[in-house]
Coordinates of C-alpha atoms and ligand atoms in Angstrom, one line a residue:
X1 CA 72.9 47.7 0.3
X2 CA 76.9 46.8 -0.2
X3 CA 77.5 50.5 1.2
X4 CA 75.4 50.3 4.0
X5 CA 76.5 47.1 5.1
X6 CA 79.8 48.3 4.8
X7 CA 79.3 51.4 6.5
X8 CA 77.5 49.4 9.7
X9 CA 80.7 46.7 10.0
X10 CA 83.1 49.8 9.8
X11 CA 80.3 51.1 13.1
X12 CA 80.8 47.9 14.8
X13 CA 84.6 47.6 14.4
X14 CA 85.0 51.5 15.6
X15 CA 82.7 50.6 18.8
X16 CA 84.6 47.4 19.1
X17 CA 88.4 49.5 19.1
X18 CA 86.4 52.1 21.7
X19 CA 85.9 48.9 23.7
X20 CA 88.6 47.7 23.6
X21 CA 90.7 51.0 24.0
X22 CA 88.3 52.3 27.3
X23 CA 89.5 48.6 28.3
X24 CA 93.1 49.2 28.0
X25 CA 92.8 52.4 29.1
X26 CA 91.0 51.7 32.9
X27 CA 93.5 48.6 32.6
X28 CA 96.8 50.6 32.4
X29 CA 95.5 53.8 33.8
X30 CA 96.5 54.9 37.2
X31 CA 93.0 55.8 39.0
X32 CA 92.1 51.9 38.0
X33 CA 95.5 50.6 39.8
X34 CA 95.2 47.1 40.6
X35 CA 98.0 46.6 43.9
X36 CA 96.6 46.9 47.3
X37 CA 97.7 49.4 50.0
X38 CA 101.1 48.5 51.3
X39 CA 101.1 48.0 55.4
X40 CA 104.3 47.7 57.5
X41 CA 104.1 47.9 61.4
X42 CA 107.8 48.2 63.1
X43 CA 107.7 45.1 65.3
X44 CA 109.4 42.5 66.6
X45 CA 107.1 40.6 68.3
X46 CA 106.9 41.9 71.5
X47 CA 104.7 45.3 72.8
X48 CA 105.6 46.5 76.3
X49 CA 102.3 48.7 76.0
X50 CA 104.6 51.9 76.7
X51 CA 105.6 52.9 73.2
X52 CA 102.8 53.3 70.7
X53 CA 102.7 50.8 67.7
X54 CA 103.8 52.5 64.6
X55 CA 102.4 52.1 61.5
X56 CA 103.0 53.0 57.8
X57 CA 100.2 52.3 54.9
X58 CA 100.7 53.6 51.1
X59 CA 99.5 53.5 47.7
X60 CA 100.1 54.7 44.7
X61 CA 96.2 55.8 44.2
X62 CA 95.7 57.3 47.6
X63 CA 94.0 56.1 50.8
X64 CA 90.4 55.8 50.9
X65 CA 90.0 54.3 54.1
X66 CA 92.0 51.7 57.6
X67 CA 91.0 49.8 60.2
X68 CA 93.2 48.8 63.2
X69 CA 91.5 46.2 65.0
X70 CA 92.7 44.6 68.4
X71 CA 92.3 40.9 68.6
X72 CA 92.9 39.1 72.1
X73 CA 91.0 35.6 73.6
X74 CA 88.3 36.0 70.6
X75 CA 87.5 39.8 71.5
X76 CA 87.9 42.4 69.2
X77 CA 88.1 46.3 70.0
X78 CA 88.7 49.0 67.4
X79 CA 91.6 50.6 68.1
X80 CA 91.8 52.9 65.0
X81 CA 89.5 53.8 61.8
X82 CA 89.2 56.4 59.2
X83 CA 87.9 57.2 56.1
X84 CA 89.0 60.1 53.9
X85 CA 87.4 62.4 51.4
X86 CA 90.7 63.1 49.8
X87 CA 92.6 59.9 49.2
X88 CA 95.8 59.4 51.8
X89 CA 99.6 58.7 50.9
X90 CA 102.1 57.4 53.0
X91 CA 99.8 57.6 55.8
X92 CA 101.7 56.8 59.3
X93 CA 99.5 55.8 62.3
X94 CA 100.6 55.7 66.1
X95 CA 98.6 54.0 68.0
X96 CA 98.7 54.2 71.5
X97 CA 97.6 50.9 74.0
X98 CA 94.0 50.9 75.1
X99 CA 93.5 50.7 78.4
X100 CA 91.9 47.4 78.3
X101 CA 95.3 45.9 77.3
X102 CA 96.5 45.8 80.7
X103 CA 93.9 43.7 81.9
X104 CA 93.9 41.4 79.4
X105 CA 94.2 37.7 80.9
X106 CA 96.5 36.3 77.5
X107 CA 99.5 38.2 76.7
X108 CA 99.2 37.2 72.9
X109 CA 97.5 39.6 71.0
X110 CA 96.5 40.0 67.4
X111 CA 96.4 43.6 65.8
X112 CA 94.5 43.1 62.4
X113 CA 95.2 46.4 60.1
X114 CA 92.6 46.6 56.9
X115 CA 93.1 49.3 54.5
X116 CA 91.5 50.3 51.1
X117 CA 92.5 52.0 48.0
X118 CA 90.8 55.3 46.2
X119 CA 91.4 53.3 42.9
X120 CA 88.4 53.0 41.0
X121 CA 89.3 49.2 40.3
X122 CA 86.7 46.7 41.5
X123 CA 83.8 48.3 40.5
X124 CA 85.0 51.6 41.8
X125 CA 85.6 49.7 45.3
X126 CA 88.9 50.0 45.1
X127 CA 91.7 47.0 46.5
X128 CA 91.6 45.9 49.6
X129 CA 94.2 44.0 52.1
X130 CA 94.5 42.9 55.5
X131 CA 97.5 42.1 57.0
X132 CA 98.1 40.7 60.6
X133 CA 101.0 41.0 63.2
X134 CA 101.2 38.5 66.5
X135 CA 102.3 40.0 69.1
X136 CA 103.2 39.4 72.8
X137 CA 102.6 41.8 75.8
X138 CA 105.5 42.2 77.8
X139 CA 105.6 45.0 80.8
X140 CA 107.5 43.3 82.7
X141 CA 110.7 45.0 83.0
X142 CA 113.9 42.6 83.9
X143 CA 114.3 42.1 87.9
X144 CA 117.9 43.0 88.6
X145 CA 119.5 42.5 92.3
X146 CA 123.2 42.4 93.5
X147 CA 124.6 39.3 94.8
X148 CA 128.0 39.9 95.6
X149 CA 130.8 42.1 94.9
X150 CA 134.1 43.8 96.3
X151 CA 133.8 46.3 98.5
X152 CA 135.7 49.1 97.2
X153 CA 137.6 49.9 93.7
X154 CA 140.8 51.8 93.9
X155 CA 141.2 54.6 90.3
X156 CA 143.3 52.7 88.0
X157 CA 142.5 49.3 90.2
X158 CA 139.7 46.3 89.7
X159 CA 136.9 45.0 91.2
X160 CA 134.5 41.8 90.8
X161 CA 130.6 42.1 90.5
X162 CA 128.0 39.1 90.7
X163 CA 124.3 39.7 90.2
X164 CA 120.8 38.5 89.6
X165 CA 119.0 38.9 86.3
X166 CA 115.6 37.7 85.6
X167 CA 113.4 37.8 82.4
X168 CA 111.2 35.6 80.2
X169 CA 112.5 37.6 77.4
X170 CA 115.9 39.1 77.9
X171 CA 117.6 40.4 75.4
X172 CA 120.8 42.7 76.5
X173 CA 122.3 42.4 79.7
X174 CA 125.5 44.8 80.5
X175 CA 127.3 47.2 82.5
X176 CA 127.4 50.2 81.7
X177 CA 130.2 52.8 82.9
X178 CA 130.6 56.3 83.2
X179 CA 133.7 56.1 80.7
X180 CA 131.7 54.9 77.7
X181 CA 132.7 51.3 78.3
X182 CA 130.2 48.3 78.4
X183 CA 131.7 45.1 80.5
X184 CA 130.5 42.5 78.8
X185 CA 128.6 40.0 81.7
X186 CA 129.3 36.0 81.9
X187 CA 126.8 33.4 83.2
X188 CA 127.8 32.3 86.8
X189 CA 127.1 29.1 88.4
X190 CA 123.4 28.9 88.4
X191 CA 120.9 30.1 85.8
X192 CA 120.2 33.6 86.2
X193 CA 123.1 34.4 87.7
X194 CA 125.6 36.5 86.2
X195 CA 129.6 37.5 86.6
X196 CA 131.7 40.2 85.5
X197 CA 135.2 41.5 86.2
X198 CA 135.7 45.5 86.1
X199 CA 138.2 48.0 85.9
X200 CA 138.8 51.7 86.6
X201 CA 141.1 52.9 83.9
X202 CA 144.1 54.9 85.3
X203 CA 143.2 57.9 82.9
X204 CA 139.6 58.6 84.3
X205 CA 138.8 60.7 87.1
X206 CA 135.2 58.9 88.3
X207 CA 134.0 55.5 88.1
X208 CA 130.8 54.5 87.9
X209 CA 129.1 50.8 86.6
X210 CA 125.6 50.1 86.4
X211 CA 123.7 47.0 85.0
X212 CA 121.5 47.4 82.5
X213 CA 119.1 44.7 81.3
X214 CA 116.7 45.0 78.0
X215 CA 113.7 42.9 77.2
X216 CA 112.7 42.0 73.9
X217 CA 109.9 44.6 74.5
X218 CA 112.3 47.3 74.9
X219 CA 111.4 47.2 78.9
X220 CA 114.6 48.5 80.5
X221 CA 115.9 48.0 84.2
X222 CA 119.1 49.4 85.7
X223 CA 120.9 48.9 89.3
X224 CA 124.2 50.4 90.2
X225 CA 127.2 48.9 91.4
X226 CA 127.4 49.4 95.1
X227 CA 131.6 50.2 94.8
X228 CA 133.3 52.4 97.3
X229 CA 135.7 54.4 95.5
X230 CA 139.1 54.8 96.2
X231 CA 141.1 57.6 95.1
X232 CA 144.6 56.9 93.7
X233 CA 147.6 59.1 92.6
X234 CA 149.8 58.6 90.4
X235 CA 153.1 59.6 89.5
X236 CA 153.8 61.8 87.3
X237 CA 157.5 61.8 85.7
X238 CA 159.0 64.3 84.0
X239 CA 161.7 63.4 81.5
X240 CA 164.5 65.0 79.5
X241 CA 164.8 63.6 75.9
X242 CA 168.9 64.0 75.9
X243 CA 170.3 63.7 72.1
X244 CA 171.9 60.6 73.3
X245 CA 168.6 58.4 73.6
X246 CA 167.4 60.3 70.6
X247 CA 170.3 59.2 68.3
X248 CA 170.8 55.9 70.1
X249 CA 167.5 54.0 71.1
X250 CA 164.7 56.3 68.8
X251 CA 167.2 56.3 65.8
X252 CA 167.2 52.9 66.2
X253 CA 163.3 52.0 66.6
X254 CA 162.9 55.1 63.7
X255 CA 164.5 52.3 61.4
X256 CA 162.0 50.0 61.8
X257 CA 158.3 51.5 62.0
X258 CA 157.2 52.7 58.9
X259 CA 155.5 55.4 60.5
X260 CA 158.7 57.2 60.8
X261 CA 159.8 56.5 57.1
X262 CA 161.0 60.4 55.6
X263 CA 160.7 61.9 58.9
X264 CA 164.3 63.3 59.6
X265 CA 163.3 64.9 62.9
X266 CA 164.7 63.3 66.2
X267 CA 161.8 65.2 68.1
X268 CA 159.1 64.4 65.7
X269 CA 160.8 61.0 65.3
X270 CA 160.1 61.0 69.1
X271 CA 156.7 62.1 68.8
X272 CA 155.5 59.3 66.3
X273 CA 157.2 56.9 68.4
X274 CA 155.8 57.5 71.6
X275 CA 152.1 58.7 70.4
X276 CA 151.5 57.1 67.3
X277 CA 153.2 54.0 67.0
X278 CA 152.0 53.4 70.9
X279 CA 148.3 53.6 69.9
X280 CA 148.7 51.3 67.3
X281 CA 150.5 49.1 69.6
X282 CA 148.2 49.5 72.1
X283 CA 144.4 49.3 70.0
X284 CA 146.2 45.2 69.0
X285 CA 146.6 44.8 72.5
X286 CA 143.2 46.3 73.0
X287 CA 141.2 44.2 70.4
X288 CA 142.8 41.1 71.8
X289 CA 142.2 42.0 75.4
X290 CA 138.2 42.7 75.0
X291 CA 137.3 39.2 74.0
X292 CA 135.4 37.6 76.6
X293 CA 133.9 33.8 76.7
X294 CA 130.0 33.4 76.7
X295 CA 129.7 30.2 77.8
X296 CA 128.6 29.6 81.7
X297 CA 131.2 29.7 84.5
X298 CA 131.0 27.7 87.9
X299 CA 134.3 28.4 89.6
X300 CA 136.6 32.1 88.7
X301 CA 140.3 31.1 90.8
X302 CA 143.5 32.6 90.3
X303 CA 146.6 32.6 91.9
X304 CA 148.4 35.5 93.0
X305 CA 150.4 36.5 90.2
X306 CA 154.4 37.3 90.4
X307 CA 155.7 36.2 87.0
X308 CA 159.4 37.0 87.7
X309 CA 161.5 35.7 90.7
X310 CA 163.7 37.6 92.9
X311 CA 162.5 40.6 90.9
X312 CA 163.3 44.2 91.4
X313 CA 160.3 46.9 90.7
X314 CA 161.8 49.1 88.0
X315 CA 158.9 51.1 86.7
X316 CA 155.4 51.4 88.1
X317 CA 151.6 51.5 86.9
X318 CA 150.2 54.2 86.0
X319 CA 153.0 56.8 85.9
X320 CA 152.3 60.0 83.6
X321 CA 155.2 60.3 81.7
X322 CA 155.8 63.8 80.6
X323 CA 158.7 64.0 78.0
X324 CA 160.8 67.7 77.6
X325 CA 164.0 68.7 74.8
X326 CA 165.7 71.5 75.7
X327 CA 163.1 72.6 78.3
X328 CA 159.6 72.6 76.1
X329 CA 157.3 69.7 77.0
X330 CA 157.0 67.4 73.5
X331 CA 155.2 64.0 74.1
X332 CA 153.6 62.2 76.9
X333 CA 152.5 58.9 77.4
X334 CA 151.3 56.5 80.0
X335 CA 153.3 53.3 81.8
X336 CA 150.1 50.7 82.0
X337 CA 152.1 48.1 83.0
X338 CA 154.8 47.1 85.9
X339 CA 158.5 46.5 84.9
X340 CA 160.0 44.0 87.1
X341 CA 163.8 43.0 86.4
X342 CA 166.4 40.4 87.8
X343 CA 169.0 39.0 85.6
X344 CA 169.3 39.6 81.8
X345 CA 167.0 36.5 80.2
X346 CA 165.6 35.5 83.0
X347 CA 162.6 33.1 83.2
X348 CA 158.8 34.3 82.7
X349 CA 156.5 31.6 84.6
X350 CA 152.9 33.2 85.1
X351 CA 151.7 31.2 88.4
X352 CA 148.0 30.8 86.6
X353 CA 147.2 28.4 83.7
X354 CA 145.5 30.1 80.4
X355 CA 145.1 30.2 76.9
X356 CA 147.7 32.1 74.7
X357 CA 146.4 34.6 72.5
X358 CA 148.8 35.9 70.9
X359 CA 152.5 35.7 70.8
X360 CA 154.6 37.6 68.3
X361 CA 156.3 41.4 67.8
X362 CA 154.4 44.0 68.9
X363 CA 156.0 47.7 68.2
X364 CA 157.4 49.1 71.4
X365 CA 156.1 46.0 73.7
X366 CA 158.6 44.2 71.6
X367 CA 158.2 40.3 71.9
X368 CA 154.5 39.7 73.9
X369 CA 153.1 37.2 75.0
X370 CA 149.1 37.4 76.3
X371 CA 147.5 35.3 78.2
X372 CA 143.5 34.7 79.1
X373 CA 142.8 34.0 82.3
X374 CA 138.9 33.2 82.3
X375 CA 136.6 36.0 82.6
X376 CA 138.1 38.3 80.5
X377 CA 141.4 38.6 82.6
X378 CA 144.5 38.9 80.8
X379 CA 148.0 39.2 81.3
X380 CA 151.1 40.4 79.1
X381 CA 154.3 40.1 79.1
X382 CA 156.5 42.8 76.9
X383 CA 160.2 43.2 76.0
X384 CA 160.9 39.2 75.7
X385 CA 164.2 37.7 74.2
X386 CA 162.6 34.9 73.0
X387 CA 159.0 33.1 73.2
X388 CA 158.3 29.6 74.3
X389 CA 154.8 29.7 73.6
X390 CA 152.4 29.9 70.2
X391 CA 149.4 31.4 69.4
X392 CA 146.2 28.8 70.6
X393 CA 148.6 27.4 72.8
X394 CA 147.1 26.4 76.7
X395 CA 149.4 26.6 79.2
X396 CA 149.7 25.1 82.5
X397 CA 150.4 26.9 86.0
X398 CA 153.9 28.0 86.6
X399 CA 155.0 27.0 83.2
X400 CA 158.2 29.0 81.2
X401 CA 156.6 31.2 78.6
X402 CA 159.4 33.3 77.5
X403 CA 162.5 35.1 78.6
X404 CA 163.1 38.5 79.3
X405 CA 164.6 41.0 76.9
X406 CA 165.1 44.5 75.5
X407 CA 163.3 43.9 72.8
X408 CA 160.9 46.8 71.4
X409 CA 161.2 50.1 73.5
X410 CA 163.4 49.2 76.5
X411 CA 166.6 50.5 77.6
X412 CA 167.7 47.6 79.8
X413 CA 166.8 43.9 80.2
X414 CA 163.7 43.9 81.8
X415 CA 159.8 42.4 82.1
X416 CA 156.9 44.7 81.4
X417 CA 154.0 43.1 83.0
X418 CA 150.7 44.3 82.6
X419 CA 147.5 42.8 83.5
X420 CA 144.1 43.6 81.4
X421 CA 140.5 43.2 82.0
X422 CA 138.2 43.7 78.6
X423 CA 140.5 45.4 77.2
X424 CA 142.2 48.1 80.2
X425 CA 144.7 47.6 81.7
X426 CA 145.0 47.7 85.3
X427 CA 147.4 47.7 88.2
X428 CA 148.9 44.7 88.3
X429 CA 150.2 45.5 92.1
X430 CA 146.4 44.0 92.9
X431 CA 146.8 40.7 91.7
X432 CA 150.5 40.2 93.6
X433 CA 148.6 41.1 96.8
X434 CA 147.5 37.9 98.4
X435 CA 145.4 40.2 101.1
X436 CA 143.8 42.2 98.1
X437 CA 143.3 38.6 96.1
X438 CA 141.1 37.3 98.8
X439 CA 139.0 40.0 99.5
X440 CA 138.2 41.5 95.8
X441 CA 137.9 37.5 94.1
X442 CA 138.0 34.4 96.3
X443 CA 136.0 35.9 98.8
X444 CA 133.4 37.6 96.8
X445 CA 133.4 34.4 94.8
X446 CA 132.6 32.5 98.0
X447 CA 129.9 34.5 99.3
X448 CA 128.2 34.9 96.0
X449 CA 128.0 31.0 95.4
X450 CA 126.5 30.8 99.5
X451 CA 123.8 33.4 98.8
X452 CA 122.7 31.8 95.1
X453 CA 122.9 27.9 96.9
X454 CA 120.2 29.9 99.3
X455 CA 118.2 30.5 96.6
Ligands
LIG1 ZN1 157.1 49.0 81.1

């Protein structure tokens, strides 16, 4: 009796550890998984019914079966559903609009995704989720019209643009150029309305600008930039390095960039000089230049701009300065600004107001001053003695910003004065032109404000 009784608890204590082990075995094995399928739809809200929804279900058992349901004004339609034999990982879906979507009377939609496991958790069920994404139809692309803008642009010159732009959801709004650059756009007097300077770097051959607005649904629209475009040539000036200027001025600036430190050279002194030192020089003036204001703008004036009285024109815009030692070309570079001299330290007064943005040393522009405009309009002021003016300082119309120098890479006492829009730098021969002013801004700025108060 003692045996057996023995013998039958060891029976139900060996049944009870296979219990308990199948248990722990289904528990931590991986066909009896217990996480549902994983769904993620790339979204963000908005559908423009062109582009097919994309989306991605997985699980670490396998697939065993989805259902994409579309729900809209409390109809549902079944835009999706399978069932596989052989379980499914990382299943991804497109699914393309019905046709019925484009009739539908709501724009908000509901796509509903369900999705089941091959685990054999649940009774062999598997696990089970639902997972739902709002979204809004949009197929509207943005409505894009020109207002207003000056008649021609002249290569290395500037023009203004003011247009229309309407969306319930707009997202981007820019111009878009043929060069790579995006003008950045600034609301203009009334909502929906939008202004923006542009500028036809002296280096490029072509111009082209055309708006391009983006909805949040990824609806696109694009109008050109009705410019007539005027050809422009420049000069190009071919200069002997003479060991004078190489020993004198370049010895001198050698000194002081670090880029130059070990280089014994005079040529390749030269070289770092005028290439690399210049594009550093000229990326600060660049970065500083691009920045323009978000905020709304009801009124763009400026004044015709002649910074230097009783000023002589010592170097123009735009010339291609070619640079030759002992008869071999070595360096080039181009002149984006206009030197205007009179007598040694003479008074800088810009005739607009503006906001100073940055006055200090800058490599071959020597002592520079910059000052914004509005509207992403800048002008600079290189090779001053001294500086009257701070960084963050405003400064009124007409006011005395600095005095002219040598400082940086200049030969004589003079004013290098170059006027930038987002970041290029254009002629500044445009804005001293009172005929040119008129026509390309006030003007433009005029009719645009009469055709937007005409609704
Ligand atoms: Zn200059």
């Amino acid at each position: 009796m003692r045996r057996k009784k023995s013998g039958s608890s060891f029976g139900v204590l060996f049944l009870f550890a296979l219990i308990i082990g199948g248990a722990l075995y289904i528990y931590n094995s991986a066909i009896f998984e217990r996480d549902v399928p994983e769904i993620t739809m790339e979204n963000n809200g908005y559908w423009n019914l062109k582009k097919p929804l994309k989306i991605v279900i997985d699980d670490a058992s396998g697939l065993k079966s989805y259902k994409i349901v579309l729900k809209n004004n409390g109809e549902r339609q079944i835009l999706q559903h399978e069932q596989f034999i052989t379980p499914e990982s990382a299943l991804h879906v497109e699914v393309s609009p019905p046709k019925s979507a484009y009739a539908m009377k709501t724009k908000d939609i509901t796509i509903s995704i369900e999705a089941t496991d091959a685990s054999k958790w649940n009774m062999l069920n598997g696990n089970s989720v639902k997972v739902e994404y709002k979204l809004k139809i949009d197929k509207k692309r943005p409505q894009l019209s020109n207002v207003a803008n000056s008649y021609k642009i002249k290569k290395g010159g500037a023009a203004l643009v003011v247009f229309k732009a309407k969306d319930d959801n707009l997202k981007d709004l820019y111009i878009q150029t043929n060069f790579g650059k995006k003008f950045q756009v600034t609301s203009f007097y009334k909502e929906g309305y939008y202004i923006s300077l542009l500028a036809w770097p002296v280096t490029e051959n072509s111009f082209r600008a055309t708006v391009v607005a983006t909805d949040a649904a990824d609806n696109i629209a694009k109008i050109n930039v009705p410019l007539y475009l005027k050809d422009k040539r420049y000069r190009i000036s071919k200069i002997k390095l003479s060991d004078k200027f190489l020993n004198g001025k370049i010895a001198e600036l050698a000194e002081e960039f670090a880029e130059t430190a070990g280089v014994d050279d005079k040529i390749e002194q030269f070289k770092i000089i005028n290439e690399d030192v210049r594009a550093k020089n000229e990326k600060l003036i660049h970065d500083i230049t691009s920045n323009v204001p978000e905020e709304m703008i009801s009124n763009f004036k400026i004044k015709k701009m002649y910074p230097l009285k009783n000023a002589a024109i010592v170097a123009h815009f735009g010339d291609h300065r070619l640079y030759s030692y002992q008869g071999s070309e070595v360096s080039e570079s181009y002149h984006l600004g206009l030197d205007m001299a009179s007598n040694a330290m003479a008074k800088i007064k810009p005739q607009n107001s503006g906001d100073v943005v940055y006055a200090d040393y800058n490599g071959l522009y020597g002592n520079m001053p910059i000052i914004h405009h509005g509207l992403g309009l800048y002008t600079l002021y290189g090779h001053c003695s001294s500086l009257n003016v701070a960084n963050g300082d405003s400064i009124r119309a007409k006011a005395q910003i600095a005095n002219t120098g040598k400082s940086g890479y200049a030969m004589g006492d003079h004013l290098h004065f170059g006027v930038l829009i987002q970041g290029i730098e254009v002629r500044p021969a445009e804005w001293m032109d009172t005929q040119w002013m008129k026509l390309n801004i006030s003007n433009v700025i005029k009719d645009a404000k009469e055709i937007i108060d005409r609704g």
